[in-house]
Coordinates of C-alpha atoms in Angstrom, one line a residue:
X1261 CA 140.2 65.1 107.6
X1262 CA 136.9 63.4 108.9
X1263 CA 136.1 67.0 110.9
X1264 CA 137.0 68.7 106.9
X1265 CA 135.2 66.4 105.2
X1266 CA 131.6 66.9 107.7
X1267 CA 131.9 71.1 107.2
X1268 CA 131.8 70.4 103.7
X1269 CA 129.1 68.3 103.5
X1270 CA 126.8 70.3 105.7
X1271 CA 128.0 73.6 103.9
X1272 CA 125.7 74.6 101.6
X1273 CA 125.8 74.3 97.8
X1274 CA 124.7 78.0 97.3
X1275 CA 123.4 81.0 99.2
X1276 CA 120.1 81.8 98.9
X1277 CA 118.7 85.0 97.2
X1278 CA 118.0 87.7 99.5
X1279 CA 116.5 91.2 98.9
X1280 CA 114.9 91.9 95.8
X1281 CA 116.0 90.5 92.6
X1282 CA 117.4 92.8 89.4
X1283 CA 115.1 93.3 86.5
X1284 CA 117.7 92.0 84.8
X1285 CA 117.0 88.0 87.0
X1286 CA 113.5 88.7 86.8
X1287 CA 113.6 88.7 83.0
X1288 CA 116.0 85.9 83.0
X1289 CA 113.5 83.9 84.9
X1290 CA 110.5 84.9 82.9
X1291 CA 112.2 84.2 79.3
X1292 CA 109.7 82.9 77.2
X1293 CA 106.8 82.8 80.2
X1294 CA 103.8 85.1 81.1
X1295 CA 101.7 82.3 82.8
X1296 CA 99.0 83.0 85.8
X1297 CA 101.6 80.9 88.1
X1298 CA 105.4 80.7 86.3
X1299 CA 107.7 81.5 89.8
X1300 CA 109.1 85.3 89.2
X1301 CA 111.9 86.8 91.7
X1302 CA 109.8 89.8 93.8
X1303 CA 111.2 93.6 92.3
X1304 CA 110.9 96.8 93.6
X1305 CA 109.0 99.1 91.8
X1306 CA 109.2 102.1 93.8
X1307 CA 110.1 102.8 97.1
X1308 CA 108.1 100.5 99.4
X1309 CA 106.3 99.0 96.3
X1310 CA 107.7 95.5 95.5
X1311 CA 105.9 93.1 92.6
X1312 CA 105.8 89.3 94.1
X1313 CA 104.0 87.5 91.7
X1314 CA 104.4 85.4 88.8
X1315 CA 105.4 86.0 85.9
X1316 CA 102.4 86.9 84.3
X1317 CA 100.4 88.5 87.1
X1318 CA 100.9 91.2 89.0
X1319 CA 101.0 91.2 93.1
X1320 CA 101.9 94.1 94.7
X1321 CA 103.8 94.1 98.4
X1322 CA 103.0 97.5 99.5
X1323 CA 105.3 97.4 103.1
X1324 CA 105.0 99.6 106.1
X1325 CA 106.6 100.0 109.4
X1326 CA 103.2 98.7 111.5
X1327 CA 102.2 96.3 109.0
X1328 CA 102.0 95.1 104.8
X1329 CA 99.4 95.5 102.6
X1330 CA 98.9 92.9 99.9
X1331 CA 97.3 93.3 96.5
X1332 CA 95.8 90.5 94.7
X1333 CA 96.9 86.9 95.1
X1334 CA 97.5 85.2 91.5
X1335 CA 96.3 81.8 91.2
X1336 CA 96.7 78.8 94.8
X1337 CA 99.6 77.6 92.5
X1338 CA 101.3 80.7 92.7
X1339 CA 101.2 81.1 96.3
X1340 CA 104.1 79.1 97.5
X1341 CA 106.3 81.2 95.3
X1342 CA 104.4 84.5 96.7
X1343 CA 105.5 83.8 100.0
X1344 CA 109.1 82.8 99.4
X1345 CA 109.1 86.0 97.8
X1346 CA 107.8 87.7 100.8
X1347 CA 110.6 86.2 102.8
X1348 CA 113.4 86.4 100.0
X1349 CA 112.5 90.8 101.4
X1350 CA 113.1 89.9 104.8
X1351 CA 109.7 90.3 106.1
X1352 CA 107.5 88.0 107.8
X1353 CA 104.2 86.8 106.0
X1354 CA 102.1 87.2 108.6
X1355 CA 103.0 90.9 109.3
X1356 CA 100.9 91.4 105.7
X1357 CA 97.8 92.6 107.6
X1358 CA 95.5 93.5 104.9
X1359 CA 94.3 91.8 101.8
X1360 CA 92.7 94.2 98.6
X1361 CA 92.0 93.0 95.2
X1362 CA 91.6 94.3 91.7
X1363 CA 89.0 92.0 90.5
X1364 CA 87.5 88.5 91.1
X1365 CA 89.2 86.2 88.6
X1366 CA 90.8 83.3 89.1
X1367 CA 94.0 84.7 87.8
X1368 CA 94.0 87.4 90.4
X1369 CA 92.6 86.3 93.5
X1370 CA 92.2 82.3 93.3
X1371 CA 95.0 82.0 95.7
X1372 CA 93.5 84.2 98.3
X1373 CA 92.2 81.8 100.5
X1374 CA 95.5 79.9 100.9
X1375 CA 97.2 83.2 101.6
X1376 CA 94.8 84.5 104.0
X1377 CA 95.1 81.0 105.8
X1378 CA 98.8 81.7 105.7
X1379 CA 99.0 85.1 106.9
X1380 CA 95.5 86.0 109.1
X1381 CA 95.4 88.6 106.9
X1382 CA 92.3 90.6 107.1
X1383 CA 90.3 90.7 103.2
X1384 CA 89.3 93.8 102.6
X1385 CA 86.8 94.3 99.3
X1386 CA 83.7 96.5 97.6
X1387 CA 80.2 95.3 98.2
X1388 CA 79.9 93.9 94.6
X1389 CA 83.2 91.9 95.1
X1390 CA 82.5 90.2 97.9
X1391 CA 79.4 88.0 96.8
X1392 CA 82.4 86.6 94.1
X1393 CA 84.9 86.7 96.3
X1394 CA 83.4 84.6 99.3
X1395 CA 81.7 82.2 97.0
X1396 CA 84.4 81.6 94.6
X1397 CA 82.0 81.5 91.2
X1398 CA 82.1 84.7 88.5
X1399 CA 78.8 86.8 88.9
X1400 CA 75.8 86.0 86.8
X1401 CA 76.5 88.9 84.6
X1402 CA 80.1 88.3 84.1
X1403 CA 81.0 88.6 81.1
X1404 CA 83.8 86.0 81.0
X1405 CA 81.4 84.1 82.7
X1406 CA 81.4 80.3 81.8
X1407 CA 85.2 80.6 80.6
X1408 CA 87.0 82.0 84.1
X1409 CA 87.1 78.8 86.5
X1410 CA 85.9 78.9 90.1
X1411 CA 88.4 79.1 93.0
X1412 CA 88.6 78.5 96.8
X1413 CA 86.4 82.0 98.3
X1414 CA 88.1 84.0 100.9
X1415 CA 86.8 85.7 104.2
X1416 CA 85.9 89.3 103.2
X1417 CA 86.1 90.9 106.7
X1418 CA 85.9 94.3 105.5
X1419 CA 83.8 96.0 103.2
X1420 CA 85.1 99.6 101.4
X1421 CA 83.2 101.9 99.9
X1422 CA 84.2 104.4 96.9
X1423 CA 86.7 106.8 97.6
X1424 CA 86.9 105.1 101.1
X1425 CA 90.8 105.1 102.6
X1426 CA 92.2 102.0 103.5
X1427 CA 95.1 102.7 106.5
X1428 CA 97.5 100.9 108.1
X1429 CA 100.1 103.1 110.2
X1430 CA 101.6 105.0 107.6
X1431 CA 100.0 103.4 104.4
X1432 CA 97.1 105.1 103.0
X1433 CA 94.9 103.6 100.0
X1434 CA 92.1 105.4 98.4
X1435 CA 89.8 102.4 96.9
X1436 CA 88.2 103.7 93.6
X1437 CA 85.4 101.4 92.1
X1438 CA 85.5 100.5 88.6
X1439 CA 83.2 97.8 87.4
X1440 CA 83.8 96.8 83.6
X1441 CA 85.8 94.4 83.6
X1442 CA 84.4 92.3 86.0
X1443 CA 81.3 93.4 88.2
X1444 CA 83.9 93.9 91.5
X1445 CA 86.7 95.7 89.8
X1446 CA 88.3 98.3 92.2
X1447 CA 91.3 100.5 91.4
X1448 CA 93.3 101.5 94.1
X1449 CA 95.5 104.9 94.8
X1450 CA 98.1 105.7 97.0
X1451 CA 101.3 108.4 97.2
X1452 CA 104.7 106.7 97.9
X1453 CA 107.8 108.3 98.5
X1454 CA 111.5 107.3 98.2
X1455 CA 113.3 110.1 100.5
X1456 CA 112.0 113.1 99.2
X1457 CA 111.2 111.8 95.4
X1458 CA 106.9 111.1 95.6
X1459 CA 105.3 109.2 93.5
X1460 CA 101.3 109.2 93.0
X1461 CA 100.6 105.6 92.5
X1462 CA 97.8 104.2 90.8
X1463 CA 97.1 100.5 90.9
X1464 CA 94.2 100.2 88.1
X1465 CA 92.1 97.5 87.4
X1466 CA 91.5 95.6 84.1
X1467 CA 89.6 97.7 81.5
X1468 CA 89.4 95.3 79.0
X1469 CA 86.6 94.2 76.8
X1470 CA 86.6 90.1 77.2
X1471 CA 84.4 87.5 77.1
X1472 CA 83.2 84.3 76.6
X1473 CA 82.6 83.5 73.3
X1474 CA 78.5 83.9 73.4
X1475 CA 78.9 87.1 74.8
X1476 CA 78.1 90.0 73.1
X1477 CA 78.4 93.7 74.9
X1478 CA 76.0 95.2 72.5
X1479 CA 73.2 93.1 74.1
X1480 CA 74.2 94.2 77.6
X1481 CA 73.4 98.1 77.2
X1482 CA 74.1 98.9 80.9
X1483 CA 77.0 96.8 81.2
X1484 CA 78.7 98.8 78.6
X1485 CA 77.7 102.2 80.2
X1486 CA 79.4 100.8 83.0
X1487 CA 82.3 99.9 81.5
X1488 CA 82.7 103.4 79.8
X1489 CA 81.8 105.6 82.8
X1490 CA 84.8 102.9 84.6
X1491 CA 86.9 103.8 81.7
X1492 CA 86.3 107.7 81.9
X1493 CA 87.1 107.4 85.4
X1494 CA 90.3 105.9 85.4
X1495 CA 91.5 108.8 82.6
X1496 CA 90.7 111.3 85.4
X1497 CA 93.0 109.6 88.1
X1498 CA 96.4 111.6 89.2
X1499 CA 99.1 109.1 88.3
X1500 CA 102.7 109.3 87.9
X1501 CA 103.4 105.5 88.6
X1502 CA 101.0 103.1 86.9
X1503 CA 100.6 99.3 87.6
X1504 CA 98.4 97.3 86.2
X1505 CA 97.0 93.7 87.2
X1506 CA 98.9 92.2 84.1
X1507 CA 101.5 93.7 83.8
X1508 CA 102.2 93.4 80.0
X1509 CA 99.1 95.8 80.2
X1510 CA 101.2 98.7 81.5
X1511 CA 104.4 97.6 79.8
X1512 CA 106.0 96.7 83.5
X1513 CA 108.9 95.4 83.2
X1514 CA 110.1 97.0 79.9
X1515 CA 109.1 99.9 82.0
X1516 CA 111.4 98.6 85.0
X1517 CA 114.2 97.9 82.6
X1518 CA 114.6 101.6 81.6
X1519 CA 113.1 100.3 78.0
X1520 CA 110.4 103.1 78.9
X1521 CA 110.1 105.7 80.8
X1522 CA 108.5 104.2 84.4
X1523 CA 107.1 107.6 85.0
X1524 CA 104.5 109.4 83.0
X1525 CA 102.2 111.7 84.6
X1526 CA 100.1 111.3 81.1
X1527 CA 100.1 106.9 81.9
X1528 CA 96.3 106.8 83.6
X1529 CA 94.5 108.6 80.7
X1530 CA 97.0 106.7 77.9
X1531 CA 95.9 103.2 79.7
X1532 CA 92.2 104.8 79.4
X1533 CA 92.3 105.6 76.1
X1534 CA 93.5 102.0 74.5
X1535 CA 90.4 100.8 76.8
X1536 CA 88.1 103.1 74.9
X1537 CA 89.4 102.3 71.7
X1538 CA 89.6 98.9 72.2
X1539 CA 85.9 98.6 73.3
X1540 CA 84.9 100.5 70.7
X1541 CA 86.7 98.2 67.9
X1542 CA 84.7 94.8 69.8
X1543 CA 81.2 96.7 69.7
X1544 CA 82.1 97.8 65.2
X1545 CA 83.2 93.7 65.2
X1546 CA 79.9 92.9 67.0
X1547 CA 77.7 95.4 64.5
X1548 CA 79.4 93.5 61.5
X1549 CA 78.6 90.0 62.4
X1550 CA 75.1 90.8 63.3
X1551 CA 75.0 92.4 59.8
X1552 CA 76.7 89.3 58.1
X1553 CA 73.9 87.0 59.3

């Protein structure tokens, strides 16, 4: 009875999770929650495309047989539930070789540091980003400047150029520079195939127009030609798969759910096309109140 009585006290209560969760868990969990670091169960997008982030930001697991490549980083608070996710798929966290990012907000990279501790993971970012990305601070001509907070910088050990290839064994990512958003923003590309189904993935970058509340784009000429010719470029990108770094911005998990259809050849120019529109509604907003005054 003694021997009966120790097996059930050292059995566990429950198993834990393993594998990627259901859309249908995930949206249990994030009921009611879209924060920068509420824990969310890791998915499977596609293929070898898993989401293990939070609830309200995107971080992709893109896995390969010599190595993982990681995408963004949410905020430090997020991280311990990143890498239980990483584990919940089996894999080890420091087999995640490479580090890329979308852009240099705290909601999106602030917990690169403590995952780049964790892993050894080599950061791997544009020339603009990395000023941001080591230092931790928004550029000067951020426009959320003022309003994002500063984070722990990251060792960029890497520096990628437009158009550049990032590969690691089989994995190949094509790093597209678009600067808008935030000075840094990159877009990334990649095909990934389930069997014989292939998928042209894009991963793009914010395109909305935000700010702090001093901020007007109309007195920043060349930051809006920036932010357009960004914008034109992402409408030009071959996508059948897109992600997004929030992903309420691509519809995600509706999208996951079969609430929509989670391919649309059309997706890159349709994402494009709110941006335009919605820059162009800020700028007529900006015109008024100048006029009202």
């Amino acid at each position: 009875m003694a021997i009966a009585a120790a097996i059930i006290a050292s059995a566990p209560l429950s198993a834990a999770p393993s594998g990627p969760a259901s859309i249908a868990e995930h949206q249990r969990q994030c009921a009611g929650k879209d924060g920068w670091s509420d824990p969310a169960p890791p998915v499977r997008i596609f293929a070898n495309v898993y989401d293990v982030g939070s609830c309200g930001i995107t971080v992709l697991l893109i896995t390969g047989s010599t190595g993982h490549i990681l995408i963004d980083a949410a905020t430090v608070q997020a991280v311990p539930s990143i890498i239980a996710n990483i584990e919940r798929l089996g894999l080890r966290p420091t087999d995640v070789k490479y580090l890329l990012t979308t852009h240099e907000h705290v909601d999106h990279v602030g917990g690169l540091h403590a995952i780049q501790q964790r892993t050894g993971a080599t950061l791997i970012a544009s020339a603009a980003a990395r000023p941001m990305l080591e230092s931790g601070t928004p550029a000067s001509d951020d426009p959320q400047r003022g309003t994002i907070p500063d984070f722990a910088g990251a060792r960029v050990g890497r520096i990628v150029k437009d158009g550049e290839t990032v590969a690691l064994g089989s994995l190949h990512l094509t790093a597209h520079l678009t600067p808008g958003h935030s000075p840094g923003g990159t877009s990334w590309s990649w095909t990934a195939c389930a069997g014989k189904s292939c998928r042209r993935i894009v991963h793009a970058d914010s395109l909305s127009a935000v700010s702090a509340d001093d901020y007007r784009f109309a007195d920043h000429p060349a930051y809006v030609a920036r932010l357009r010719a960004t914008i034109a470029k992402v409408a030009t990108l071959r996508c059948d798969l897109l992600i997004t770094p929030h992903p309420a911005s691509s519809n995600l998990y509706d999208r996951l759910a079969g609430k929509a259809p989670l391919i649309d050849s059309k997706a890159c120019a349709t994402y494009a096309a709110t941006a335009r529109q919605n820059l162009g509604q800020r700028l007529t907003r900006e015109a008024a109140a100048i006029k009202r005054r």
